[in-house]
Tab-separated table of N, CA, C and O in Angstrom:
chain	number	residue	atom	x	y	z
W	1	MET	N	127.915	103.140	89.942
W	1	MET	CA	127.859	101.739	89.853
W	1	MET	C	128.774	101.481	90.882
W	1	MET	O	129.615	101.308	91.636
W	2	ASN	N	127.734	100.269	92.187
W	2	ASN	CA	128.824	99.653	93.228
W	2	ASN	C	128.745	98.054	93.447
W	2	ASN	O	128.120	97.642	92.498
W	3	VAL	N	130.366	97.905	93.593
W	3	VAL	CA	130.491	96.150	93.546
W	3	VAL	C	130.406	96.446	94.708
W	3	VAL	O	131.065	96.351	95.718
W	4	ILE	N	129.219	94.681	95.024
W	4	ILE	CA	128.791	94.416	95.953
W	4	ILE	C	129.227	92.749	95.795
W	4	ILE	O	129.154	92.033	95.221
W	5	ARG	N	129.974	92.061	97.034
W	5	ARG	CA	130.695	90.761	96.772
W	5	ARG	C	129.877	89.975	97.772
W	5	ARG	O	129.457	90.323	99.437
W	6	LYS	N	129.549	89.192	97.216
W	6	LYS	CA	129.257	88.469	98.583
W	6	LYS	C	129.811	86.538	98.585
W	6	LYS	O	129.309	85.974	97.808
W	7	LYS	N	129.181	86.086	99.560
W	7	LYS	CA	128.763	84.509	99.564
W	7	LYS	C	128.513	84.170	99.579
W	7	LYS	O	126.888	84.093	99.378
W	8	ILE	N	128.154	82.584	98.825
W	8	ILE	CA	127.312	81.688	98.327
W	8	ILE	C	127.707	80.660	98.155
W	8	ILE	O	128.277	79.807	98.026
W	9	LYS	N	127.052	79.210	98.925
W	9	LYS	CA	126.843	78.335	98.749
W	9	LYS	C	126.829	77.332	98.175
W	9	LYS	O	126.336	77.873	96.329
W	10	PRO	N	127.287	75.844	97.575
W	10	PRO	CA	127.772	75.360	96.407
W	10	PRO	C	126.563	75.271	95.622
W	10	PRO	O	126.465	75.486	94.372
W	11	GLU	N	125.396	74.890	96.910
W	11	GLU	CA	124.382	74.229	95.348
W	11	GLU	C	123.482	75.649	94.525
W	11	GLU	O	122.876	75.349	94.157
W	12	TYR	N	123.876	76.388	95.774
W	12	TYR	CA	122.873	78.005	94.911
W	12	TYR	C	124.105	78.792	93.919
W	12	TYR	O	123.260	78.899	92.058
W	13	PHE	N	125.221	78.689	94.294
W	13	PHE	CA	126.281	78.796	93.457
W	13	PHE	C	125.815	78.022	92.094
W	13	PHE	O	126.537	78.757	90.602
W	14	ARG	N	126.222	76.937	91.728
W	14	ARG	CA	125.599	76.357	90.510
W	14	ARG	C	124.589	76.901	90.035
W	14	ARG	O	124.677	77.015	88.929
W	15	ALA	N	123.600	76.480	90.754
W	15	ALA	CA	122.574	77.423	89.897
W	15	ALA	C	122.153	78.750	89.274
W	15	ALA	O	121.366	78.919	88.069
W	16	VAL	N	123.029	79.449	90.503
W	16	VAL	CA	123.163	80.919	89.631
W	16	VAL	C	123.628	80.831	88.566
W	16	VAL	O	123.677	81.524	87.112
W	17	ARG	N	125.182	80.128	87.910
W	17	ARG	CA	125.920	79.986	87.915
W	17	ARG	C	125.882	79.237	85.731
W	17	ARG	O	125.776	79.871	84.651
W	18	ALA	N	124.233	78.719	85.892
W	18	ALA	CA	123.800	77.628	85.129
W	18	ALA	C	122.877	79.036	84.737
W	18	ALA	O	122.071	78.039	83.778
W	19	ARG	N	122.120	79.430	85.375
W	19	ARG	CA	121.338	80.154	85.247
W	19	ARG	C	120.180	80.021	84.994
W	19	ARG	O	119.344	80.283	84.391
W	20	GLU	N	119.857	80.122	86.563
W	20	GLU	CA	118.848	78.030	86.465
W	20	GLU	C	118.294	78.936	87.722
W	20	GLU	O	117.201	79.229	87.651
W	21	LYS	N	119.072	79.864	88.223
W	21	LYS	CA	117.986	80.382	89.510
W	21	LYS	C	119.043	82.448	89.516
W	21	LYS	O	120.012	82.145	88.381
W	22	ASN	N	117.966	83.490	89.202
W	22	ASN	CA	118.057	85.067	88.452
W	22	ASN	C	118.515	85.829	89.987
W	22	ASN	O	117.569	86.668	89.385
W	23	PHE	N	117.843	85.605	90.941
W	23	PHE	CA	117.500	86.016	91.665
W	23	PHE	C	118.549	85.692	93.840
W	23	PHE	O	118.584	84.508	93.530
W	24	GLU	N	118.438	86.713	93.897
W	24	GLU	CA	118.510	86.208	96.129
W	24	GLU	C	117.329	86.655	96.975
W	24	GLU	O	117.503	88.019	96.495
W	25	LEU	N	118.121	86.218	97.553
W	25	LEU	CA	117.251	86.841	99.228
W	25	LEU	C	118.268	86.676	99.868
W	25	LEU	O	118.704	85.978	100.359
W	26	ARG	N	117.657	88.166	100.389
W	26	ARG	CA	119.785	88.617	100.968
W	26	ARG	C	119.430	89.504	102.532
W	26	ARG	O	117.838	90.330	102.235
W	27	LYS	N	120.141	89.903	103.143
W	27	LYS	CA	119.915	91.227	104.644
W	27	LYS	C	119.809	92.242	103.333
W	27	LYS	O	121.157	92.262	102.827
W	28	ASP	N	118.953	93.056	103.458
W	28	ASP	CA	119.468	94.642	103.537
W	28	ASP	C	120.903	94.839	103.784
W	28	ASP	O	119.878	96.191	104.637
W	29	GLU	N	122.256	94.888	104.019
W	29	GLU	CA	122.886	95.924	104.799
W	29	GLU	C	123.826	96.413	103.333
W	29	GLU	O	124.676	97.231	104.318
W	30	ASP	N	123.620	96.252	102.077
W	30	ASP	CA	124.567	96.480	101.282
W	30	ASP	C	123.864	98.100	100.286
W	30	ASP	O	124.889	98.795	99.781
W	31	GLY	N	122.765	98.514	100.991
W	31	GLY	CA	122.388	99.835	99.828
W	31	GLY	C	122.228	99.726	98.623
W	31	GLY	O	122.444	99.608	97.673
W	32	ILE	N	122.452	97.945	98.287
W	32	ILE	CA	122.428	97.662	96.556
W	32	ILE	C	121.264	98.125	95.727
W	32	ILE	O	120.148	97.997	96.101
W	33	GLN	N	121.789	98.748	94.713
W	33	GLN	CA	120.781	99.161	93.540
W	33	GLN	C	120.918	98.975	92.132
W	33	GLN	O	121.635	98.238	91.875
W	34	ALA	N	119.706	98.542	91.510
W	34	ALA	CA	119.762	98.653	90.388
W	34	ALA	C	120.841	98.791	89.248
W	34	ALA	O	121.149	100.491	89.987
W	35	GLY	N	121.556	99.062	88.725
W	35	GLY	CA	122.999	98.992	88.135
W	35	GLY	C	124.214	98.633	88.443
W	35	GLY	O	125.098	98.584	88.445
W	36	ASP	N	124.371	98.030	90.496
W	36	ASP	CA	125.328	97.667	90.625
W	36	ASP	C	126.170	96.117	90.122
W	36	ASP	O	124.753	95.497	89.184
W	37	LEU	N	127.302	95.784	90.924
W	37	LEU	CA	126.706	94.183	89.961
W	37	LEU	C	127.693	93.670	90.822
W	37	LEU	O	128.317	94.293	92.317
W	38	LEU	N	126.918	92.787	90.988
W	38	LEU	CA	126.809	91.847	92.546
W	38	LEU	C	127.977	90.519	92.122
W	38	LEU	O	127.800	90.246	90.722
W	39	ILE	N	128.466	90.671	93.220
W	39	ILE	CA	129.485	89.192	92.645
W	39	ILE	C	129.554	87.964	93.612
W	39	ILE	O	129.617	88.507	94.971
W	40	LEU	N	129.220	86.666	93.483
W	40	LEU	CA	128.532	85.598	93.901
W	40	LEU	C	130.131	84.378	94.100
W	40	LEU	O	130.066	84.214	92.829
W	41	GLU	N	130.517	84.545	95.404
W	41	GLU	CA	131.810	84.177	95.570
W	41	GLU	C	131.024	82.369	96.138
W	41	GLU	O	130.858	82.563	98.044
W	42	GLU	N	131.340	82.088	95.852
W	42	GLU	CA	131.206	80.103	96.339
W	42	GLU	C	131.722	80.475	97.710
W	42	GLU	O	133.254	80.015	97.881
W	43	TRP	N	131.280	79.535	98.255
W	43	TRP	CA	131.667	79.657	99.983
W	43	TRP	C	131.686	77.963	100.026
W	43	TRP	O	130.382	78.033	100.749
W	44	ASN	N	132.648	76.885	100.113
W	44	ASN	CA	132.225	76.188	101.181
W	44	ASN	C	133.503	75.354	102.380
W	44	ASN	O	134.942	75.519	102.224
W	45	ASN	N	132.504	76.563	103.891
W	45	ASN	CA	133.845	76.173	104.419
W	45	ASN	C	135.428	77.080	104.368
W	45	ASN	O	136.838	76.246	104.859
W	46	GLY	N	134.907	77.950	103.142
W	46	GLY	CA	136.243	78.815	102.749
W	46	GLY	C	135.520	78.862	101.300
W	46	GLY	O	135.039	78.153	100.353
W	47	TYR	N	136.781	80.325	100.508
W	47	TYR	CA	136.528	80.297	99.834
W	47	TYR	C	136.698	79.001	98.595
W	47	TYR	O	137.601	79.029	98.934
W	48	THR	N	136.250	78.479	97.166
W	48	THR	CA	136.689	77.980	96.820
W	48	THR	C	137.404	78.487	95.469
W	48	THR	O	138.066	77.807	94.886
W	49	GLY	N	136.808	79.352	95.044
W	49	GLY	CA	137.679	80.431	94.186
W	49	GLY	C	137.490	80.499	92.333
W	49	GLY	O	137.212	80.735	92.319
W	50	ASN	N	135.972	79.665	93.199
W	50	ASN	CA	134.664	80.235	91.755
W	50	ASN	C	133.919	81.244	92.134
W	50	ASN	O	133.609	81.246	93.404
W	51	SER	N	133.299	82.224	91.113
W	51	SER	CA	132.610	83.521	91.537
W	51	SER	C	131.931	83.675	89.800
W	51	SER	O	131.792	83.111	88.840
W	52	VAL	N	131.081	84.450	89.975
W	52	VAL	CA	129.785	84.712	88.987
W	52	VAL	C	130.030	85.973	89.082
W	52	VAL	O	129.441	86.581	90.322
W	53	ARG	N	128.912	87.370	88.175
W	53	ARG	CA	129.434	88.092	88.498
W	53	ARG	C	127.933	88.642	87.370
W	53	ARG	O	127.225	87.751	85.980
W	54	ARG	N	126.804	89.347	88.147
W	54	ARG	CA	125.915	89.392	87.644
W	54	ARG	C	125.144	91.352	87.988
W	54	ARG	O	125.683	91.864	89.035
W	55	TYR	N	125.025	91.806	86.882
W	55	TYR	CA	124.956	93.443	86.755
W	55	TYR	C	122.711	93.631	87.302
W	55	TYR	O	121.919	92.352	86.486
W	56	ILE	N	122.904	94.105	87.933
W	56	ILE	CA	121.465	93.990	89.068
W	56	ILE	C	120.784	94.605	88.347
W	56	ILE	O	120.665	96.066	87.579
W	57	LYS	N	118.763	93.826	88.097
W	57	LYS	CA	118.461	94.469	87.152
W	57	LYS	C	117.262	95.171	88.174
W	57	LYS	O	116.624	96.076	87.590
W	58	TYR	N	116.783	94.770	89.249
W	58	TYR	CA	115.670	95.172	90.300
W	58	TYR	C	115.957	94.275	91.741
W	58	TYR	O	116.775	93.113	91.885
W	59	VAL	N	115.247	95.670	92.342
W	59	VAL	CA	115.395	95.457	94.022
W	59	VAL	C	114.715	95.658	94.148
W	59	VAL	O	113.798	96.474	94.708
W	60	LEU	N	113.917	94.019	95.152
W	60	LEU	CA	112.461	94.212	95.990
W	60	LEU	C	112.913	94.558	97.194
W	60	LEU	O	113.632	93.262	97.823
W	61	ARG	N	111.989	94.982	98.370
W	61	ARG	CA	111.926	95.819	99.702
W	61	ARG	C	110.638	96.538	99.853
W	61	ARG	O	110.711	96.686	99.485
W	62	ASN	N	110.692	95.950	101.094
W	62	ASN	CA	109.708	97.242	102.009
W	62	ASN	C	108.100	97.164	101.210
W	62	ASN	O	107.400	97.479	101.617
W	63	VAL	N	107.744	94.901	101.141
W	63	VAL	CA	106.943	94.701	100.994
W	63	VAL	C	106.551	93.725	102.155
W	63	VAL	O	105.933	92.565	101.288
W	64	PRO	N	106.541	93.830	103.155
W	64	PRO	CA	105.323	92.982	104.033
W	64	PRO	C	104.588	92.441	104.027
W	64	PRO	O	103.800	91.248	104.031
W	65	GLU	N	103.900	93.086	102.740
W	65	GLU	CA	102.646	92.148	102.682
W	65	GLU	C	102.344	91.143	102.331
W	65	GLU	O	101.910	90.464	101.291
W	66	TYR	N	103.338	91.334	101.180
W	66	TYR	CA	103.635	89.570	100.655
W	66	TYR	C	104.637	88.753	100.984
W	66	TYR	O	105.369	88.163	100.342
W	67	GLY	N	104.903	88.623	102.586
W	67	GLY	CA	106.124	88.286	103.124
W	67	GLY	C	107.337	88.074	103.208
W	67	GLY	O	107.743	88.325	103.663
W	68	LEU	N	107.521	89.788	102.398
W	68	LEU	CA	109.158	89.902	102.868
W	68	LEU	C	109.632	91.010	103.821
W	68	LEU	O	109.253	92.166	104.215
W	69	THR	N	110.209	90.402	104.525
W	69	THR	CA	110.047	90.894	106.250
W	69	THR	C	111.409	91.768	105.987
W	69	THR	O	112.184	92.057	105.319
W	70	GLN	N	111.177	92.898	107.605
W	70	GLN	CA	111.503	93.839	106.775
W	70	GLN	C	113.319	93.102	107.750
W	70	GLN	O	113.516	93.009	108.722
W	71	GLY	N	113.926	94.506	106.231
W	71	GLY	CA	115.804	94.628	107.413
W	71	GLY	C	116.281	93.196	105.484
W	71	GLY	O	117.214	93.601	105.724
W	72	TYR	N	115.092	92.609	104.906
W	72	TYR	CA	115.223	91.707	103.801
W	72	TYR	C	115.075	92.411	102.489
W	72	TYR	O	113.897	92.993	102.146
W	73	CYS	N	115.503	91.666	101.322
W	73	CYS	CA	115.141	92.426	100.081
W	73	CYS	C	115.517	91.006	99.150
W	73	CYS	O	116.541	90.301	99.352
W	74	ILE	N	115.617	91.363	98.063
W	74	ILE	CA	114.991	90.417	96.544
W	74	ILE	C	116.121	91.193	95.767
W	74	ILE	O	114.866	92.138	95.150
W	75	ILE	N	116.410	90.411	95.364
W	75	ILE	CA	117.619	90.852	94.115
W	75	ILE	C	117.205	90.009	93.315
W	75	ILE	O	118.102	89.312	92.741
W	76	GLY	N	117.481	90.962	91.321
W	76	GLY	CA	117.640	89.957	90.727
W	76	GLY	C	118.729	90.568	89.544
W	76	GLY	O	118.224	91.820	89.462
W	77	TRP	N	117.842	90.170	88.825
W	77	TRP	CA	119.510	90.020	87.683
W	77	TRP	C	119.136	88.912	86.248
W	77	TRP	O	118.293	88.504	86.524
């Protein structure tokens, strides 16, 4: 299991924290896999000190026929 930290804007952070949003569309640069721990840290011109932790359940990649651009992935928890 890897631990991956990412910045997240306040409006998206609030939705994740409220469990209204259970995915992220990100550059596929960390080799994230199911089972990894994703820590999303709220960023508003600097870290706010707020964060949420989510265990990854699914990563969607390599499906340009569905509009997912090469080099990006959808991370679900």
